[in-house]
Short mmCIF file of C-alpha atoms in Angstrom, two decimals:
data_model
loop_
_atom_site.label_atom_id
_atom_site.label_comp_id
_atom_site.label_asym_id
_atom_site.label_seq_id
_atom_site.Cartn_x
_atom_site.Cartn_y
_atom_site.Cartn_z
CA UNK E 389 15.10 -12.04 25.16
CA UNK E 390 15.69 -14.78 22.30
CA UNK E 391 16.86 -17.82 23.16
CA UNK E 392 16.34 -19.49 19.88
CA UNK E 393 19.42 -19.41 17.74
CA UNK E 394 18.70 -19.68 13.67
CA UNK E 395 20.63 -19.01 10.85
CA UNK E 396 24.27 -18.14 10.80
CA UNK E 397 24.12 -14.54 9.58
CA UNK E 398 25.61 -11.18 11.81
CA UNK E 399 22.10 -10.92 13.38
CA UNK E 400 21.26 -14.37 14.42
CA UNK E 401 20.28 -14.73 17.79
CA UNK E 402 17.88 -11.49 17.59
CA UNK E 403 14.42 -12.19 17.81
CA UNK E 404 12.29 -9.97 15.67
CA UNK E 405 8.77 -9.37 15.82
CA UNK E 406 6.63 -8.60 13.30
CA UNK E 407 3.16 -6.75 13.62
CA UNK E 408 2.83 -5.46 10.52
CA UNK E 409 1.68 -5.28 7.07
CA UNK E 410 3.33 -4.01 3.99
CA UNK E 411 4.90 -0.86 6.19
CA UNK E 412 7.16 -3.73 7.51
CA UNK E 413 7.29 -6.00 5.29
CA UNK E 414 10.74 -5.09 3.40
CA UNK E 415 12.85 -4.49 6.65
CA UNK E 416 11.87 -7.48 8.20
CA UNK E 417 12.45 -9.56 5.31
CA UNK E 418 16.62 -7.63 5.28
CA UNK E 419 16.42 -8.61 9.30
CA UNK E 420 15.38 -12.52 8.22
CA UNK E 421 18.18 -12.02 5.47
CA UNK E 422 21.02 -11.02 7.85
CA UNK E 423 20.22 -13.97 10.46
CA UNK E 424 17.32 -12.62 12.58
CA UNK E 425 14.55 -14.51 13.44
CA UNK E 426 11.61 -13.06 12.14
CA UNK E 427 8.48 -14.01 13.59
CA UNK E 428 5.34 -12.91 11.78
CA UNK E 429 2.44 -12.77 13.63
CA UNK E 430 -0.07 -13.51 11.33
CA UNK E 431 -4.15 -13.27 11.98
CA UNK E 432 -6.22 -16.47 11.31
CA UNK E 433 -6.89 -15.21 8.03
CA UNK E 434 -3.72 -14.38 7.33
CA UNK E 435 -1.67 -11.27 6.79
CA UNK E 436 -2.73 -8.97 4.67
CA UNK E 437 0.46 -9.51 1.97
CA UNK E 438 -0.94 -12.74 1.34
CA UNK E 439 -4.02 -11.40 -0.53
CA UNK E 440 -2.35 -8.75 -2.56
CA UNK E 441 -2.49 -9.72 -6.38
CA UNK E 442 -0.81 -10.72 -8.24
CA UNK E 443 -0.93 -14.65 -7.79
CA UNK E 444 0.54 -17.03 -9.21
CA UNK E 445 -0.68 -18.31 -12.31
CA UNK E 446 -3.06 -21.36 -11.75
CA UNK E 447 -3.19 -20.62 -7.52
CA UNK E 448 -5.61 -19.24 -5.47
CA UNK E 449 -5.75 -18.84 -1.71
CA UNK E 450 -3.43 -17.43 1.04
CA UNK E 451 -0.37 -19.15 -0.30
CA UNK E 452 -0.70 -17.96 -4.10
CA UNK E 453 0.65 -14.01 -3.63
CA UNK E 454 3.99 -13.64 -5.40
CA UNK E 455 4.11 -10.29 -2.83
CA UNK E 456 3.91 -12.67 0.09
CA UNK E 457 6.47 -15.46 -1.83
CA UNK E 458 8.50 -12.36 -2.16
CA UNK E 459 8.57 -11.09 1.28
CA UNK E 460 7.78 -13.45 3.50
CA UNK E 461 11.54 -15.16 2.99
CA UNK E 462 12.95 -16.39 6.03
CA UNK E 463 10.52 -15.61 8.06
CA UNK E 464 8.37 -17.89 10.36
CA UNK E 465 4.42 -17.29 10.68
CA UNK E 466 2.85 -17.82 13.53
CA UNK E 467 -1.01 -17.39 14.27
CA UNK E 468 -2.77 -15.70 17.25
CA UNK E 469 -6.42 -14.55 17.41
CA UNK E 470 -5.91 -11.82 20.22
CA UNK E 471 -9.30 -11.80 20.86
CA UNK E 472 -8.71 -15.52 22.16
CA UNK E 473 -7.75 -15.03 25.88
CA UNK E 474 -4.74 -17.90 25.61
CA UNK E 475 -3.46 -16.39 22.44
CA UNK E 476 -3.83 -13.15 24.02
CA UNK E 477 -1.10 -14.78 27.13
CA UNK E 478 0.83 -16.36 24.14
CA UNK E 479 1.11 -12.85 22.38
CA UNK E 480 2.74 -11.18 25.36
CA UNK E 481 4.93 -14.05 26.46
CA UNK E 482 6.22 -13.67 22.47
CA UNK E 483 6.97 -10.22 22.72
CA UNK E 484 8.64 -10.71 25.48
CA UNK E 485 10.78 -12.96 24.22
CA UNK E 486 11.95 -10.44 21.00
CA UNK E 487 14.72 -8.04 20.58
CA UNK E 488 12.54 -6.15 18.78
CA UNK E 489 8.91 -5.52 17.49
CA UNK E 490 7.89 -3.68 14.46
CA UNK E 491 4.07 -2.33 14.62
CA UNK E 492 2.03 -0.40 12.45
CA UNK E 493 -1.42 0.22 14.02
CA UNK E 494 -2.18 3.54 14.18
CA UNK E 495 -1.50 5.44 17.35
CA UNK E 496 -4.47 5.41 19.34
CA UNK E 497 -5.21 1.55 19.16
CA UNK E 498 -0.64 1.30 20.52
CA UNK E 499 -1.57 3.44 22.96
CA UNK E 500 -4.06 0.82 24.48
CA UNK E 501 -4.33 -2.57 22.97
CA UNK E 502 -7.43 -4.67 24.00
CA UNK E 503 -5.56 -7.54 23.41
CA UNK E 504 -3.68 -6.76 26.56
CA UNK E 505 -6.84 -7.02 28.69
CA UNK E 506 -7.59 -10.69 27.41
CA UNK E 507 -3.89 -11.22 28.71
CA UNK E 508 -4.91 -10.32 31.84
CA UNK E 509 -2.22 -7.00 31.39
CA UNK E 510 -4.67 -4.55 31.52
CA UNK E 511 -5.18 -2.13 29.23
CA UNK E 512 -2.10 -1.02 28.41
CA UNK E 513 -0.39 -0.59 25.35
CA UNK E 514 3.21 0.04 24.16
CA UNK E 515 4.19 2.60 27.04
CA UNK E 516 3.08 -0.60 29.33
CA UNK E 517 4.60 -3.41 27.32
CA UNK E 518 8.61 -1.40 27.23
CA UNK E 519 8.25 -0.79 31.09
CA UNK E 520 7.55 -4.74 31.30
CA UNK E 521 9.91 -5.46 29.04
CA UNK E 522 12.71 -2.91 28.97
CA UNK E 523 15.32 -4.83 26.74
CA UNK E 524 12.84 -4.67 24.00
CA UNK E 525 12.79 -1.94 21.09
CA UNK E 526 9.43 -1.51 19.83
CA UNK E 527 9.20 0.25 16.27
CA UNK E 528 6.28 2.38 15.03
CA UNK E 529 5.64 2.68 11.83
CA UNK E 530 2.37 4.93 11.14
CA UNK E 531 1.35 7.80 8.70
CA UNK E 532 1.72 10.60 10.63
CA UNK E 533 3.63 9.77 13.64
CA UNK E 534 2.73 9.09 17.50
CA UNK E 535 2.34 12.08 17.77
CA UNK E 536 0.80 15.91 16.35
CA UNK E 537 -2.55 16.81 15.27
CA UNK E 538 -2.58 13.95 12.36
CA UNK E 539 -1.97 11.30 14.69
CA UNK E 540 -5.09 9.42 14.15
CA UNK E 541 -5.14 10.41 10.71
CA UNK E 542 -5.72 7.04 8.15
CA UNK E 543 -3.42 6.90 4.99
CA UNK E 544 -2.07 4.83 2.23
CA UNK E 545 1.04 4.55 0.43
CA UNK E 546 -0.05 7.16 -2.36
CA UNK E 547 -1.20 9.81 0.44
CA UNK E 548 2.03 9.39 2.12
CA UNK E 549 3.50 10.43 -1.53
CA UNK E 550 1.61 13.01 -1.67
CA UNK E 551 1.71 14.39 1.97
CA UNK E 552 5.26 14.80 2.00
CA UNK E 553 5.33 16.74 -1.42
CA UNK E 554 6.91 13.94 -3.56
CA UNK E 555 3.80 13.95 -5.57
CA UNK E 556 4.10 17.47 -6.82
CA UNK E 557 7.15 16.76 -8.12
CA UNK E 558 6.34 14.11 -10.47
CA UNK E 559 4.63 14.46 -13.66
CA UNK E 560 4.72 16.47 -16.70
CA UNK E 561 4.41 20.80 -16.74
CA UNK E 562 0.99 21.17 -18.14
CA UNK E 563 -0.27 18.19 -16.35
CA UNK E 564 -1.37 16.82 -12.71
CA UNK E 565 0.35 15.32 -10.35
CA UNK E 566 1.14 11.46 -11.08
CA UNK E 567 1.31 9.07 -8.25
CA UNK E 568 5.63 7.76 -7.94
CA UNK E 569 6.75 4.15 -8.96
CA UNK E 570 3.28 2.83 -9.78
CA UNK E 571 1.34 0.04 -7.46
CA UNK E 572 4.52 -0.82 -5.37
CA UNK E 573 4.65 0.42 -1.66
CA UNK E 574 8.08 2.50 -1.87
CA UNK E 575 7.60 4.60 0.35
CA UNK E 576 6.42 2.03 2.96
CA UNK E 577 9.96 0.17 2.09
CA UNK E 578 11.68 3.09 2.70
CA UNK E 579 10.27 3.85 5.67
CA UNK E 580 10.53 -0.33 6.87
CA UNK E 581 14.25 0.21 6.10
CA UNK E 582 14.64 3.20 8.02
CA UNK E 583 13.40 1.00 10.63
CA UNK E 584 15.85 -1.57 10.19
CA UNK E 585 18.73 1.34 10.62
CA UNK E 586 16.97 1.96 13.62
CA UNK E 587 16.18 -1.31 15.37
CA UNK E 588 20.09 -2.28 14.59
CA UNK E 589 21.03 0.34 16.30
CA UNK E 590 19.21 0.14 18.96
CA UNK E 591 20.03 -2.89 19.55
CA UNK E 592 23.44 -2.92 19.17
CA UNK E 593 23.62 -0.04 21.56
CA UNK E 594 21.51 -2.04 24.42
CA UNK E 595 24.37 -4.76 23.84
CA UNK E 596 27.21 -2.31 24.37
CA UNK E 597 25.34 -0.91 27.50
CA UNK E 598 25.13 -5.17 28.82
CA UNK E 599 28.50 -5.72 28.06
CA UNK E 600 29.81 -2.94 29.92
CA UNK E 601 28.22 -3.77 32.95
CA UNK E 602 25.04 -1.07 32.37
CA UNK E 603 21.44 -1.85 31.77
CA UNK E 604 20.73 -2.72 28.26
CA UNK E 605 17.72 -1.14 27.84
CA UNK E 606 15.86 -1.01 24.56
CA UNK E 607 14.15 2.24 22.89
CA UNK E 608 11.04 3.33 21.08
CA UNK E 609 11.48 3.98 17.48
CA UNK E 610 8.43 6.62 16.18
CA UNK E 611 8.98 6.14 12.32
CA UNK E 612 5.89 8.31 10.48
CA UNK E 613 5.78 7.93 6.31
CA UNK E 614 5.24 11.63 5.68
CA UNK E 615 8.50 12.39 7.75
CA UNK E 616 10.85 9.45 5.81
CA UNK E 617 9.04 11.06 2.61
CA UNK E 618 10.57 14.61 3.38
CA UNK E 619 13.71 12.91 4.43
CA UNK E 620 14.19 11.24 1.47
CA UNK E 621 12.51 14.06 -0.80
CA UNK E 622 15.72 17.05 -1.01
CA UNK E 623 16.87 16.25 -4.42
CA UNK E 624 13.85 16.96 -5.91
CA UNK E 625 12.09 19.66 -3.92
CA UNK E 626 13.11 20.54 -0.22
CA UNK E 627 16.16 22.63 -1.24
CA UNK E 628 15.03 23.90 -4.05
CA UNK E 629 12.49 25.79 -2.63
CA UNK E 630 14.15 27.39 0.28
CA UNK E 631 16.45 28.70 -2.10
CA UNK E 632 14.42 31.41 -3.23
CA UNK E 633 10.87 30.40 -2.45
CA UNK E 634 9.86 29.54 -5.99
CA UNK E 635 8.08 26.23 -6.61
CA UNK E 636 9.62 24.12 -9.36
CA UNK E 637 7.31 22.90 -12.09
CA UNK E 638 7.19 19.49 -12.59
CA UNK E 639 9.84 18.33 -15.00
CA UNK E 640 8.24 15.55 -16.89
CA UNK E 641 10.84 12.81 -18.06
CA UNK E 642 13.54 15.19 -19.33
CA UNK E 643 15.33 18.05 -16.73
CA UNK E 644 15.52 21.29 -17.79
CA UNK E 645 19.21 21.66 -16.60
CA UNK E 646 20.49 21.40 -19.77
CA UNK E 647 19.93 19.28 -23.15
CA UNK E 648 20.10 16.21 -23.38
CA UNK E 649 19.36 15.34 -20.00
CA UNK E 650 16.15 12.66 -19.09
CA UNK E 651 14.79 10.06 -21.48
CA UNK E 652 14.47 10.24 -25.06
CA UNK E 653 12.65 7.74 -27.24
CA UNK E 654 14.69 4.56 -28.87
CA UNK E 655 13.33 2.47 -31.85
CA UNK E 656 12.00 0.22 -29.16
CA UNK E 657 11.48 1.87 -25.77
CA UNK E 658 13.47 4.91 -24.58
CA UNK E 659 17.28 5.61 -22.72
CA UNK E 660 18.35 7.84 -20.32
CA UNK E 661 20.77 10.26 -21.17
CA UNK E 662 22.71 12.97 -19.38
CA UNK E 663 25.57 15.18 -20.78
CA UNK E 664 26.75 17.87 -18.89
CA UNK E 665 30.71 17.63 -19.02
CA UNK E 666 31.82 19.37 -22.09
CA UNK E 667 33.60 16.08 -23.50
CA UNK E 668 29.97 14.32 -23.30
CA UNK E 669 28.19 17.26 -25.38
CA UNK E 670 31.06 17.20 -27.96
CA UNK E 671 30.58 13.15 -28.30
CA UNK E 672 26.67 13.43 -28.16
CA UNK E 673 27.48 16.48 -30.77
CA UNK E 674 30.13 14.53 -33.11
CA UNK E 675 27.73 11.45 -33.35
CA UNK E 676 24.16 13.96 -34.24
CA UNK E 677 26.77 15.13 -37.29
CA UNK E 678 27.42 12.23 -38.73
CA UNK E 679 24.29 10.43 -38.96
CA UNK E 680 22.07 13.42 -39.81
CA UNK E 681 24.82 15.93 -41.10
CA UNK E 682 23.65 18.52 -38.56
CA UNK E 683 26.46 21.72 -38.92
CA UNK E 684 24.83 24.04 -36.26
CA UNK E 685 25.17 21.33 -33.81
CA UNK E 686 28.76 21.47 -33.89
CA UNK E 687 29.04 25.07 -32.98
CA UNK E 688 31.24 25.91 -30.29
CA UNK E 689 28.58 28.04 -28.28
CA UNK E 690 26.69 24.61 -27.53
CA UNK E 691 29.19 23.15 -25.26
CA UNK E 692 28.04 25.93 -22.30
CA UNK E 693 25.38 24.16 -20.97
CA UNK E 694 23.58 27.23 -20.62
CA UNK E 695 23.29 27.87 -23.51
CA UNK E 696 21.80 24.58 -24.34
CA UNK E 697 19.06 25.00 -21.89
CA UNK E 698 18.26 27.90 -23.24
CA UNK E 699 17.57 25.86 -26.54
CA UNK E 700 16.39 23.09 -25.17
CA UNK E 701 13.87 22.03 -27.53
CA UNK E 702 15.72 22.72 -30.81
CA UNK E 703 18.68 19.99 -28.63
CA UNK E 704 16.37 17.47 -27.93
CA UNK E 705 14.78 17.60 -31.43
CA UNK E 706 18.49 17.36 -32.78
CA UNK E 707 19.19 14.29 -30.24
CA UNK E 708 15.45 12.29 -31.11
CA UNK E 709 16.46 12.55 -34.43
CA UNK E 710 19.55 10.61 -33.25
CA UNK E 711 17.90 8.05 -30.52
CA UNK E 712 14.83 7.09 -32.51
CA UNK E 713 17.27 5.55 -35.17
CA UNK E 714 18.34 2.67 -32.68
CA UNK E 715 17.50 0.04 -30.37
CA UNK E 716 18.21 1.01 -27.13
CA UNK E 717 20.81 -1.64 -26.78
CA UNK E 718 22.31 0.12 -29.96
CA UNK E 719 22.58 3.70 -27.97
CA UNK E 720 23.88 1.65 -24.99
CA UNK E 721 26.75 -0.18 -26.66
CA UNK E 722 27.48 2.77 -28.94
CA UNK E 723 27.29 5.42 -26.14
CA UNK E 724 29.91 3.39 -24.20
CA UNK E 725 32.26 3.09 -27.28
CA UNK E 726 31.63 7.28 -27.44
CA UNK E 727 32.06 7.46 -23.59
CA UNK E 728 28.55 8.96 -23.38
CA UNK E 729 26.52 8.17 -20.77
CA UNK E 730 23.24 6.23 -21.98
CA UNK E 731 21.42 3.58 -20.16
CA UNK E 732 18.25 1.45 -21.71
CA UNK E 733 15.54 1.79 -20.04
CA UNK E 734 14.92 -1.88 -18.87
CA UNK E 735 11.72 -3.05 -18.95
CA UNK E 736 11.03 -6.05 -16.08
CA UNK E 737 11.77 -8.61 -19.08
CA UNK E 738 14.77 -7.24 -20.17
CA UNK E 739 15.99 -7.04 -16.30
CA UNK E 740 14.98 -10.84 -16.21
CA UNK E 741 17.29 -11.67 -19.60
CA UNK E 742 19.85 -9.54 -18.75
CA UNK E 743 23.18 -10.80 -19.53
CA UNK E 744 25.03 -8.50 -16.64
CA UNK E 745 22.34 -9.66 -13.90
CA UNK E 746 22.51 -13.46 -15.63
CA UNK E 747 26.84 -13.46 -15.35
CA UNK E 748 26.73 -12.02 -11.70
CA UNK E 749 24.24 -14.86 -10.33
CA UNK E 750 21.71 -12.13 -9.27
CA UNK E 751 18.84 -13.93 -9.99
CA UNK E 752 17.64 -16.94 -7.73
CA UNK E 753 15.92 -19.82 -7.81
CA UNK E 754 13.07 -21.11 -4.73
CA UNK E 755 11.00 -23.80 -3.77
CA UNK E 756 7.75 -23.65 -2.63
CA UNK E 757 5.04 -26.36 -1.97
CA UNK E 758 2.31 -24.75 -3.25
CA UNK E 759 4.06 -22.61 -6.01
CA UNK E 760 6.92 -24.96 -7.41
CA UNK E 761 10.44 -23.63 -7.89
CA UNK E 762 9.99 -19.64 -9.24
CA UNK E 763 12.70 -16.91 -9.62
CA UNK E 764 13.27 -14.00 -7.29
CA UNK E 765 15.59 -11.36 -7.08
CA UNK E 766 18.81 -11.98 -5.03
CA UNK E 767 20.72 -9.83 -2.26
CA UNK E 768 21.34 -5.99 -2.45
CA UNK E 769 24.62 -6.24 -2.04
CA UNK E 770 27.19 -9.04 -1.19
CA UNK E 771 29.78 -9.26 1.05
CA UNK E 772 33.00 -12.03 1.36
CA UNK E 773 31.18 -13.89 4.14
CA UNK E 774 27.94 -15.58 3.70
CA UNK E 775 25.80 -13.39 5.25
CA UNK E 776 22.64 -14.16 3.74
CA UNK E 777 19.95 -16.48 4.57
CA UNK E 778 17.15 -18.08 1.61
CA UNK E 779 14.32 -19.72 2.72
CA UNK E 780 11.31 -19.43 1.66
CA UNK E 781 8.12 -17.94 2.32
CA UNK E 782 5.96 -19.89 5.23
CA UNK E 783 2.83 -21.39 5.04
CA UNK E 784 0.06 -19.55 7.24
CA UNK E 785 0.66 -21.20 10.73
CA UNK E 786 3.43 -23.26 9.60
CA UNK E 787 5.25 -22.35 12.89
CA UNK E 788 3.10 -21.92 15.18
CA UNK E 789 3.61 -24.97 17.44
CA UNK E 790 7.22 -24.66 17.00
CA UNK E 791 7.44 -21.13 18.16
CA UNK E 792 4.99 -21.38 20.80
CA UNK E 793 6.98 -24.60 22.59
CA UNK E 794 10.21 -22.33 22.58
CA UNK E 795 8.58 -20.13 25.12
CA UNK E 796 7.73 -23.14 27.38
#
């Protein structure tokens, strides 16, 4: 297990291993965060990340990726060629060495790395390496699962969206399908934090086992995107069809709950808006009425929210003629004053000007030798001790040496 001791956070003094790509890349960077060691094991030419676009303006190369700047944070890179017989030795000695290892090869090359053989191992893969190693908790992260007919199967961030039925749900009625939150890998960091939960857990078990005199024995963690997909995907579809068996059409930007409810156009951009407590309709109502001198708007029958679905499209043409009159800060500021709940929605400029983010010290400032000092996001959340650790991202190889003496 880890001997090195970094960082001051709840989880220093775990050594964590990472394997992957961008399946990992999230939860290893909230492991590096709370005090881990993270320990990417990167190839000669570098992990993937580091060639994703977009760079930084005026760089080029393996350190110019703002993705890698992003998530690499607090980790250390190390690089191994496995096909390299010593690196091969230095690549088991490291796992051995970890709390935990996150992985995302696909099943069949886990099952028996070749790596393993230039060790001198054999060829056996993850099965082999836990029985060696029983403390450790190895993590899979792969499309389909270890196991099941689509084992083997190759995927993507987008099929996994669409695989688990996410994809159906987003879109417009009359249209197709549209793939969820653009380029970024959500679904991949939703399935890297699941494995976070996880590891932590298993960990924290193996220590209760140790300190009550048992063995603390690690676990295998078999994390597949299409199942975190349907875990996460209830709100908007599971449910709804095993309630009577009826697929939902897709709902566009509005929701056909009631009106208004889903994002209506601003002078510059749009807002979200929901009313379905009677005192927000009457508001929304009162407000439609004295700018455009609407009558029917005000009648009673309205407030059932019913009834307003029924006339959904007569509503929302009543509440555009509101919305497009203002900025969206204007429907913000004024739907607070009216107890109405609107929301801008921020484009990644306004998030970066925001005066809320800006008075909370959300947004932080890092060095880099390559990129100069750029902003990044700050924590998730924040608790009264100092939990979290900043450094930044590492060079390709930058630790190599240094990692490989600790297991001398």
């Amino acid at each position: 297990m880890n001997v090195a001791q970094r960082g001051s956070g709840p989880w220093a003094g775990v050594r964590v291993l990472d394997l992957t790509g961008l399946s990992g890349a999230y939860g290893t960077r909230v492991w590096a965060a709370l005090g881990a060691d993270v320990i990417c094991v990167e190839p000669p030419d570098g992990n993937p990340i580091r060639r994703m676009p977009p760079l930084a303006p005026g760089h080029e190369g393996l350190e110019a990726s703002l993705w890698w700047a992003y998530f690499g944070a607090s980790k250390r890179s190390v690089v191994l060629d496995p096909t390299n017989a010593d690196d091969a030795e230095a690549l088991v000695a490291l796992i051995g060495s970890a709390d935990v290892v996150l992985d995302d090869a696909l099943p069949g090359t886990q099952e028996s790395y070749p790596w393993l053989a230039n060790s001198g191992q054999g060829g056996l893969g993850v099965a082999g390496i836990v029985e060696r190693f029983p403390h450790l908790t190895w993590v899979s992260i792969t499309p389909f699962g270890m196991t099941g007919p689509r084992r083997g199967w190759l995927s993507s961030n987008l099929i996994g969206w669409a695989s688990c039925g996410l994809a159906s749900t987003v879109g417009f009625p009359h249209g197709p399908p549209l793939a969820p939150a653009g380029e970024i890998g959500v679904l991949m960091h939703g399935a890297s934090l699941h494995a976070v939960i996880g590891s932590m857990m298993s960990v924290r078990a193996r220590n209760q086992a140790a300190a009550a005199g048992e063995p603390g024995l690690g676990q295998t963690i078999d994390l597949s995107l299409q199942e975190v997909g349907l875990w996460l995907s209830p709100e908007t579809g599971v449910p709804l069809y095993l309630d009577d068996q009826v697929p939902r059409p897709r709902a566009g930007n509005r929701r056909p709950v009631t009106s208004p409810m889903g994002l209506y156009p601003a002078s510059d951009g749009h807002v979200a808006i929901i009313a379905i407590q009677p005192a927000h309709w009457n508001a929304m109502a009162q407000w439609v009425h004295e700018l455009t001198g609407n009558e029917g708007i005000l009648d009673e029958i309205f407030v059932d929210i019913v009834v307003r679905r029924e006339a959904l499209e007569a509503v929302d043409a009543w509440v555009e003629e509101l919305t497009t009159q203002f900025t969206k800060q204007e429907l913000f500021v004024e739907g607070q004053r009216r107890r109405i709940p609107i929301t801008p929605v921020n484009t990644v400029g306004d998030l970066r000007h925001d005066p809320h983010l800006e008075a909370v010290g959300w947004w932080r400032t890092e060095s880099h030798p390559v990129l100069g000092d750029f902003t990044v996001p700050g924590s998730p959340f924040t608790t009264d001790g100092d939990w979290w650790a900043w450094q930044r991202a590492p060079m390709l190889g930058e630790h190599t040496d240094e990692v490989l003496g600790e297991l001398t």
